[in-house]
Amino acid sequence: MSRYVDPSPVTGRVVVRDVTVVDPLDGTATPGQDVLTENGRITAVTATGTPADGRHEVDGRGRFAVPAYMDMHLHALNTPDDVDGTYALMLANGIAGFRQMSGSRALLKARREGTLPRPTGAPDLRATAGDLLTPFNASTADDAVRAVREQHRDGADFVKAGMTTRATFLAALGEANRLGIRLGGHLPADLDPREAARGGVWSIEHLGPGVTVFAAASSREAEVRARNATRKLPPLPRLRFPGAERLVTKLIKGMVVNPATHTSEHEAHAYELADGSYDQEKAEELAALFAAHTTWQCPTLIRVHTQQFGDAPEHTGDPRRRYMAPGELRAWDKSVRRFARLPGVTRDALRHHWSAQLRLTRTFADAGVPMVAGTDACGAAHIIPGFSLHDEFDLLAEAGLAPLTILRMTTTEPARFLGEPEASGRIAPGMPADLVLLDEDPLTDHTALRRIAGVLREGSWWSRADLDTVLERVAAAPGAR
């Protein structure tokens, strides 16, 4: 049981009465509907007036029901024994599922054995990787192949490339294709993203990261690539010994709080060159290739914004910091001081790159590139779990994406992304009883997605007052990480 979330006072059998049901798949909004649930599933969606038959009634008049949200880039289970605060914030913000982007043998074992913590109201773990591919476990092509085989054997849903080279990335991708396990993550600096797409990469995170993808959208591509040198990494042990994985995790964690604090002036020049030579026609050609090969994108704009504007008052003075564990805030504040010490030319290059990232996100959306919403919460500076998904919606809207597109990126598209379109993402009979009741129309304005009147999670109902109580409890004993 969560230390922040009491069992819902309303469980088992609920009807949301006289509500407008929004279907992200076709973009329709059907008023005057009753949504009946029982035993954690939606049993019927009918014209209002259906007998309650003993169900608890939730008044949906003048409100809109949408499927509960999914965060497709998260690290909640980096601390599997201390997830209550993170899960509570996710519940309060309407999130019912997530993709864990960094795993381990221990995490995979715990999932197999059913020993992962599952506090009240917790979101579903929809997919997880094993260990990130890094120079520790994938320093050569043979090592990368071996790592993919081990993760496939251990039951990982996908393999995430973290810090690789073109050679190790392509070796891992080839083996993943052979075994039938998906591979996604970060593209190495020396890899052409078109090669990754043609090779069958599943997903690209953070628009690259860096300028790797942007090089393919530059009229001076060869020059950008020449300047886009692979970032030097801290020394990582190559021999396996007791505690080695924990050491690697600690080294990586220090970097990922804000990777932008490690940006060299050489990399800054690569950003400037890529942005100054941006070619819309080449960007559209790249987008068409991604669409043709179903190369998914998880932009995590909130993550790139908090990196590139690492000392901005909107982040350092965010009032929602009160929900975060004190140790987490200390790590964030340390990264702010380090960011402030970057040369002015480097900070300027990072800031100016933001408009290019918005433009490319819009280009991808217009071309029909498949995309999902994610945040990189848990371990990343200035990203508040739960709330950050709504921040992501705001930034996607800033890029020019329509409200329906944004809604799909957190509902129906995640279900399709995971290969389970019948498992979630819609309010229909047989679907999980996971929905968010909104006070405003999400098809008119994306900000309606944060106007939450209540959340139905696994058939249990949390009213707005219940959710506010959850938030007050987290603030009183900050524990999110």
XYZ file of C-alpha atoms in Angstrom:
481
model
C 0.000 0.000 0.000
C 1.272 3.481 -0.875
C 2.229 5.788 1.957
C 0.616 8.613 -0.035
C -2.474 6.994 -1.537
C -5.214 5.369 0.500
C -7.319 2.729 -1.217
C -9.978 4.537 -3.196
C -13.281 4.864 -1.328
C -15.026 3.791 -4.523
C -13.919 0.509 -6.084
C -15.242 -2.379 -8.094
C -18.366 -1.083 -9.858
C -18.573 2.479 -11.169
C -20.607 4.285 -13.826
C -19.556 7.659 -15.221
C -22.919 9.181 -16.037
C -23.906 11.471 -18.941
C -20.382 12.256 -20.110
C -18.938 13.178 -23.501
C -16.685 10.279 -24.511
C -13.682 11.263 -26.608
C -12.223 8.641 -28.941
C -8.659 9.624 -29.886
C -8.575 7.052 -32.670
C -11.119 8.807 -34.870
C -11.248 12.173 -33.092
C -14.950 11.963 -32.248
C -16.618 13.291 -29.117
C -19.932 11.600 -28.300
C -22.062 13.369 -25.670
C -24.647 11.824 -23.385
C -22.836 8.560 -22.678
C -22.694 6.282 -19.646
C -19.421 4.399 -19.111
C -20.007 1.286 -17.000
C -17.134 -0.530 -15.317
C -16.733 -3.649 -13.243
C -13.736 -5.603 -11.966
C -11.275 -3.209 -13.517
C -12.714 -3.327 -17.046
C -15.119 -1.227 -19.066
C -18.209 -3.361 -19.574
C -20.378 -1.013 -21.640
C -20.557 2.469 -23.178
C -24.199 3.342 -23.803
C -26.577 6.254 -24.159
C -27.155 7.824 -20.772
C -29.964 6.428 -18.685
C -28.593 2.924 -18.209
C -29.625 1.574 -14.783
C -26.775 1.944 -12.298
C -27.439 -1.576 -11.029
C -25.697 -0.865 -7.733
C -22.728 0.933 -9.268
C -21.318 4.101 -7.774
C -22.341 7.025 -9.994
C -19.893 9.731 -11.081
C -21.510 12.843 -12.513
C -20.090 13.464 -15.982
C -22.482 16.191 -17.117
C -20.663 18.903 -19.033
C -17.419 16.946 -18.778
C -15.251 14.891 -21.126
C -13.855 11.395 -20.632
C -10.558 10.467 -22.276
C -8.420 7.340 -21.918
C -5.845 7.572 -19.129
C -2.436 8.820 -20.228
C 0.803 6.935 -20.912
C 4.343 8.230 -20.364
C 6.522 6.421 -22.888
C 9.912 7.503 -21.538
C 10.375 7.166 -17.793
C 12.891 5.881 -15.246
C 10.614 5.306 -12.241
C 12.018 1.865 -11.500
C 15.607 3.047 -11.212
C 14.660 3.009 -7.520
C 12.161 0.123 -7.414
C 11.993 0.087 -3.627
C 11.140 3.780 -3.426
C 8.589 4.616 -6.082
C 5.586 5.622 -3.976
C 6.054 9.368 -4.436
C 6.562 9.108 -8.186
C 3.586 6.804 -8.630
C 1.373 9.068 -6.515
C 2.201 12.076 -8.710
C 1.475 10.022 -11.808
C -1.940 8.986 -10.479
C -2.794 12.595 -9.639
C -1.961 13.587 -13.212
C -3.979 10.875 -14.930
C -1.134 8.523 -15.923
C -1.967 4.818 -15.983
C 1.092 3.297 -17.681
C 4.712 3.841 -18.641
C 7.743 2.479 -20.481
C 10.773 1.972 -18.239
C 13.832 3.133 -20.155
C 16.582 1.672 -17.983
C 16.441 -1.746 -16.446
C 18.704 -4.383 -14.994
C 18.887 -8.112 -14.496
C 17.461 -7.615 -11.022
C 14.503 -5.631 -12.364
C 13.733 -8.234 -15.014
C 13.995 -10.991 -12.418
C 11.670 -9.156 -10.031
C 9.108 -8.709 -12.794
C 9.281 -12.395 -13.731
C 8.795 -13.381 -10.113
C 6.035 -10.851 -9.480
C 7.905 -9.068 -6.690
C 7.947 -5.538 -8.074
C 6.237 -3.080 -5.717
C 2.670 -2.325 -6.725
C 1.293 0.382 -4.412
C -2.295 1.568 -4.611
C -3.028 3.524 -7.774
C 0.319 2.649 -9.364
C 0.645 2.881 -13.147
C 1.240 -0.263 -15.177
C 4.759 -1.129 -16.274
C 3.989 -1.564 -19.972
C 7.526 -2.341 -21.157
C 11.061 -2.345 -19.839
C 14.567 -2.683 -21.177
C 17.428 -4.431 -19.472
C 20.764 -2.709 -18.853
C 21.571 0.225 -21.111
C 24.073 -0.535 -23.830
C 27.224 1.338 -22.804
C 30.986 0.832 -23.129
C 30.696 -1.295 -19.989
C 28.662 -4.056 -21.624
C 28.920 -3.179 -25.348
C 32.403 -1.821 -25.986
C 32.815 -4.045 -29.072
C 30.426 -5.435 -31.654
C 30.751 -8.898 -30.118
C 29.985 -7.502 -26.667
C 26.930 -5.700 -28.016
C 25.609 -8.895 -29.601
C 26.194 -10.755 -26.337
C 24.346 -8.075 -24.341
C 21.327 -8.253 -26.655
C 21.228 -12.038 -26.321
C 21.370 -11.825 -22.538
C 18.535 -9.311 -22.367
C 16.422 -11.368 -24.738
C 17.060 -14.423 -22.545
C 16.136 -12.483 -19.398
C 12.800 -11.321 -20.816
C 13.442 -7.666 -21.672
C 10.736 -6.141 -23.873
C 13.298 -4.119 -25.796
C 16.953 -3.136 -25.747
C 17.947 0.477 -25.193
C 21.076 1.902 -26.772
C 22.528 4.389 -24.326
C 26.156 5.142 -25.182
C 27.242 3.276 -28.296
C 29.208 3.765 -31.509
C 27.997 3.137 -35.031
C 29.668 -0.276 -35.011
C 28.255 -1.436 -31.683
C 24.818 0.064 -32.377
C 24.472 -1.686 -35.738
C 25.761 -4.961 -34.318
C 23.188 -4.788 -31.532
C 20.435 -3.810 -33.969
C 21.239 -6.712 -36.273
C 21.149 -9.206 -33.426
C 17.938 -7.705 -32.050
C 16.318 -8.094 -35.457
C 17.482 -11.703 -35.650
C 16.039 -12.512 -32.226
C 12.827 -10.557 -32.726
C 13.396 -8.075 -29.896
C 13.077 -4.345 -30.497
C 15.954 -1.893 -30.136
C 15.658 1.833 -29.616
C 17.215 4.707 -27.734
C 20.030 7.145 -28.423
C 21.682 7.306 -31.822
C 25.491 7.503 -31.655
C 27.143 10.605 -33.076
C 28.813 8.714 -35.935
C 25.621 7.048 -37.207
C 23.441 8.373 -40.007
C 19.830 8.238 -38.723
C 18.694 7.108 -42.157
C 20.863 4.025 -41.754
C 19.249 3.337 -38.395
C 15.763 3.691 -39.863
C 16.507 1.397 -42.790
C 18.030 -1.066 -40.340
C 14.773 -1.300 -38.405
C 15.439 0.720 -35.254
C 12.270 0.827 -33.158
C 12.446 4.285 -31.621
C 14.640 7.367 -31.455
C 14.582 9.288 -28.182
C 15.099 13.045 -27.601
C 15.272 13.813 -31.354
C 18.638 12.135 -31.450
C 19.931 13.251 -28.996
C 22.377 16.018 -29.913
C 22.785 17.029 -33.565
C 22.910 13.511 -35.039
C 19.414 13.725 -36.548
C 19.809 17.409 -37.373
C 22.884 16.672 -39.467
C 20.603 14.797 -41.867
C 18.488 17.948 -42.149
C 21.439 20.224 -42.915
C 22.601 21.591 -46.264
C 26.142 21.174 -44.881
C 25.651 17.647 -43.618
C 29.219 16.419 -44.050
C 30.612 19.383 -42.090
C 28.112 18.936 -39.283
C 28.959 15.250 -39.022
C 32.671 16.030 -38.953
C 32.133 18.337 -35.994
C 29.716 15.998 -34.241
C 32.418 13.992 -32.525
C 31.422 11.258 -30.110
C 31.363 12.699 -26.606
C 34.117 11.455 -24.326
C 32.719 9.345 -21.527
C 33.981 8.940 -17.970
C 36.148 5.853 -17.491
C 33.921 2.792 -17.249
C 35.153 -0.558 -15.935
C 35.272 -3.208 -18.648
C 35.818 -6.128 -16.322
C 32.909 -7.618 -14.438
C 33.339 -7.762 -10.704
C 30.990 -7.604 -7.719
C 29.492 -4.125 -7.602
C 30.644 -3.154 -11.115
C 27.110 -2.583 -12.391
C 26.311 -0.344 -9.429
C 29.466 1.657 -10.125
C 28.515 2.109 -13.769
C 24.988 3.124 -12.762
C 26.392 5.752 -10.403
C 28.705 7.163 -13.080
C 25.916 7.342 -15.635
C 23.477 8.851 -13.141
C 25.879 11.726 -12.541
C 25.879 12.483 -16.251
C 22.171 12.140 -16.960
C 20.972 14.681 -14.398
C 21.742 17.192 -17.145
C 23.939 15.943 -20.002
C 24.113 19.483 -21.410
C 26.511 20.430 -18.606
C 29.099 18.267 -20.400
C 28.698 20.089 -23.735
C 32.079 21.031 -25.200
C 32.687 24.122 -27.288
C 33.331 21.762 -30.193
C 29.802 20.362 -29.786
C 28.435 23.895 -29.450
C 29.911 24.747 -32.842
C 28.211 21.660 -34.292
C 24.854 22.942 -32.982
C 25.486 26.359 -34.513
C 26.469 24.894 -37.864
C 23.508 22.499 -37.965
C 21.007 25.179 -37.043
C 22.480 27.761 -39.406
C 22.290 25.318 -42.318
C 18.891 23.785 -41.563
C 17.279 22.614 -44.805
C 13.518 22.143 -44.664
C 13.448 20.037 -47.820
C 16.009 17.618 -46.365
C 14.090 17.566 -43.080
C 10.948 16.565 -44.943
C 12.844 13.843 -46.824
C 14.082 12.486 -43.504
C 10.568 12.614 -42.074
C 9.207 10.712 -45.078
C 11.854 8.028 -44.557
C 10.969 7.712 -40.857
C 7.283 7.447 -41.734
C 7.931 4.823 -44.400
C 9.991 2.672 -42.020
C 7.749 3.280 -38.976
C 10.681 4.753 -37.070
C 9.005 5.957 -33.896
C 10.023 9.228 -32.255
C 9.712 10.095 -28.569
C 10.755 13.777 -28.605
C 10.744 14.377 -24.802
C 10.761 18.127 -25.437
C 10.502 18.801 -21.717
C 13.757 16.910 -21.241
C 15.636 18.830 -23.933
C 14.227 22.133 -22.655
C 15.325 21.517 -19.075
C 18.777 20.582 -20.372
C 19.289 23.494 -22.726
C 17.783 26.061 -20.349
C 19.327 24.417 -17.317
C 19.448 27.529 -15.132
C 16.205 29.181 -16.285
C 14.055 30.527 -13.418
C 11.017 28.636 -14.721
C 12.868 25.447 -13.839
C 14.971 26.434 -10.845
C 12.020 28.213 -9.227
C 9.335 25.690 -10.145
C 6.905 25.579 -7.159
C 6.314 21.885 -7.833
C 9.795 21.160 -6.505
C 8.045 20.705 -3.160
C 7.052 17.205 -4.255
C 10.624 16.057 -4.868
C 12.914 14.169 -2.497
C 15.552 16.448 -0.912
C 18.426 14.375 -2.290
C 17.016 14.707 -5.784
C 16.808 18.484 -5.458
C 20.416 18.667 -4.292
C 21.511 16.832 -7.443
C 19.441 19.196 -9.574
C 20.886 22.282 -7.910
C 24.405 20.969 -8.383
C 23.713 20.597 -12.109
C 22.427 24.178 -12.226
C 25.722 25.465 -10.852
C 27.640 23.403 -13.361
C 25.449 24.627 -16.229
C 26.044 28.232 -15.181
C 29.787 27.685 -15.553
C 29.515 26.749 -19.232
C 31.005 29.319 -21.619
C 28.516 31.841 -22.898
C 28.937 30.649 -26.479
C 27.961 27.121 -25.414
C 24.861 28.233 -23.504
C 23.840 30.411 -26.462
C 24.175 27.490 -28.867
C 22.031 25.298 -26.630
C 19.333 27.955 -26.307
C 19.244 28.731 -30.026
C 18.881 25.041 -30.863
C 15.430 25.021 -29.269
C 13.659 26.573 -32.270
C 15.173 23.943 -34.566
C 13.880 21.187 -32.304
C 10.363 22.614 -32.368
C 10.503 22.972 -36.147
C 11.666 19.378 -36.642
C 8.990 18.035 -34.286
C 6.340 19.834 -36.332
C 7.870 18.546 -39.568
C 7.716 14.981 -38.267
C 4.105 15.371 -37.166
C 3.043 16.872 -40.499
C 4.698 13.987 -42.366
C 2.941 11.331 -40.309
C 6.025 10.112 -38.472
C 4.722 7.953 -35.591
C 5.325 9.671 -32.256
C 4.616 9.076 -28.581
C 4.783 11.376 -25.572
C 7.413 10.883 -22.888
C 9.244 12.928 -20.277
C 12.468 11.230 -19.075
C 11.274 11.839 -15.509
C 13.095 10.290 -12.528
C 16.723 11.303 -12.390
C 16.538 14.175 -14.892
C 16.917 17.703 -13.535
C 13.790 19.866 -13.210
C 11.393 17.163 -14.441
C 8.557 16.548 -11.972
C 6.999 13.093 -12.442
C 3.384 13.207 -13.543
C 3.258 16.962 -14.024
C 6.020 16.773 -16.611
C 3.779 14.915 -19.042
C 1.518 17.968 -19.101
C 4.608 20.129 -19.582
C 5.385 17.922 -22.585
C 1.902 18.551 -23.953
C 2.511 22.309 -23.674
C 5.782 22.070 -25.592
C 4.284 19.862 -28.286
C 1.617 22.524 -28.709
C 4.351 25.163 -28.884
C 5.824 23.157 -31.759
C 2.476 23.489 -33.531
C 0.908 20.072 -32.954
C -2.884 19.938 -32.833
C -4.760 18.988 -29.637
C -5.942 15.701 -31.144
C -2.392 14.778 -32.178
C -1.175 15.429 -28.644
C -3.999 13.356 -27.160
C -3.172 10.477 -29.484
C 0.514 10.628 -28.535
C -0.391 9.722 -24.949
C -3.271 7.283 -25.573
C -3.808 5.387 -28.826
C -0.292 5.818 -30.189
C 1.415 4.267 -27.134
C -0.868 1.249 -27.494
C 0.098 0.938 -31.160
C 3.749 1.602 -30.340
C 3.780 -1.319 -27.918
C 2.019 -3.570 -30.399
C -1.076 -3.779 -28.208
C -3.720 -1.578 -29.849
C -6.503 -3.594 -28.227
C -5.011 -3.346 -24.736
C -5.504 0.359 -23.958
C -5.941 3.820 -25.402
C -9.704 3.941 -25.893
C -12.886 4.026 -23.837
C -14.650 0.933 -25.120
C -16.033 -2.345 -23.792
C -13.281 -4.741 -22.801
C -10.686 -2.007 -22.316
C -9.135 -1.371 -18.892
C -11.240 0.885 -16.658
C -8.635 3.657 -16.867
C -9.914 7.080 -17.831
C -9.521 10.738 -16.969
C -12.556 12.968 -16.453
C -11.889 16.488 -17.756
C -13.684 19.759 -17.133
C -12.964 21.067 -20.646
C -12.875 19.811 -24.242
C -9.436 18.336 -25.100
C -10.143 18.481 -28.823
C -10.382 22.268 -28.663
C -7.365 23.013 -26.478
C -4.636 20.680 -25.240
C -4.596 22.450 -21.858
C -7.892 20.693 -21.115
C -5.808 17.555 -20.511
C -4.620 19.042 -17.210
C -8.119 20.171 -16.079
C -8.694 16.895 -14.288
C -11.976 16.426 -12.411
C -11.157 12.852 -11.430
C -9.346 9.689 -12.411
C -10.689 6.172 -12.839
C -7.786 3.762 -12.361
C -8.341 0.011 -12.627
C -12.005 0.645 -11.910
C -11.338 2.660 -8.737
C -12.500 6.266 -8.658
C -10.459 9.192 -7.324
C -12.314 12.498 -7.251
C -10.573 15.852 -7.583
C -10.648 16.140 -3.806
C -9.041 12.697 -3.482
C -6.281 13.649 -5.910
C -5.627 16.924 -4.093
C -5.252 14.959 -0.869
C -2.678 12.724 -2.562
C -0.700 15.782 -3.671
C -0.835 17.310 -0.193
C 0.558 14.102 1.293
C 3.461 14.024 -1.153
C 4.249 17.669 -0.435
C 4.168 16.991 3.299
C 6.768 14.210 2.964
C 8.504 14.749 -0.405
C 9.545 11.444 -1.871
C 9.382 11.609 -5.670
C 12.628 10.800 -7.472
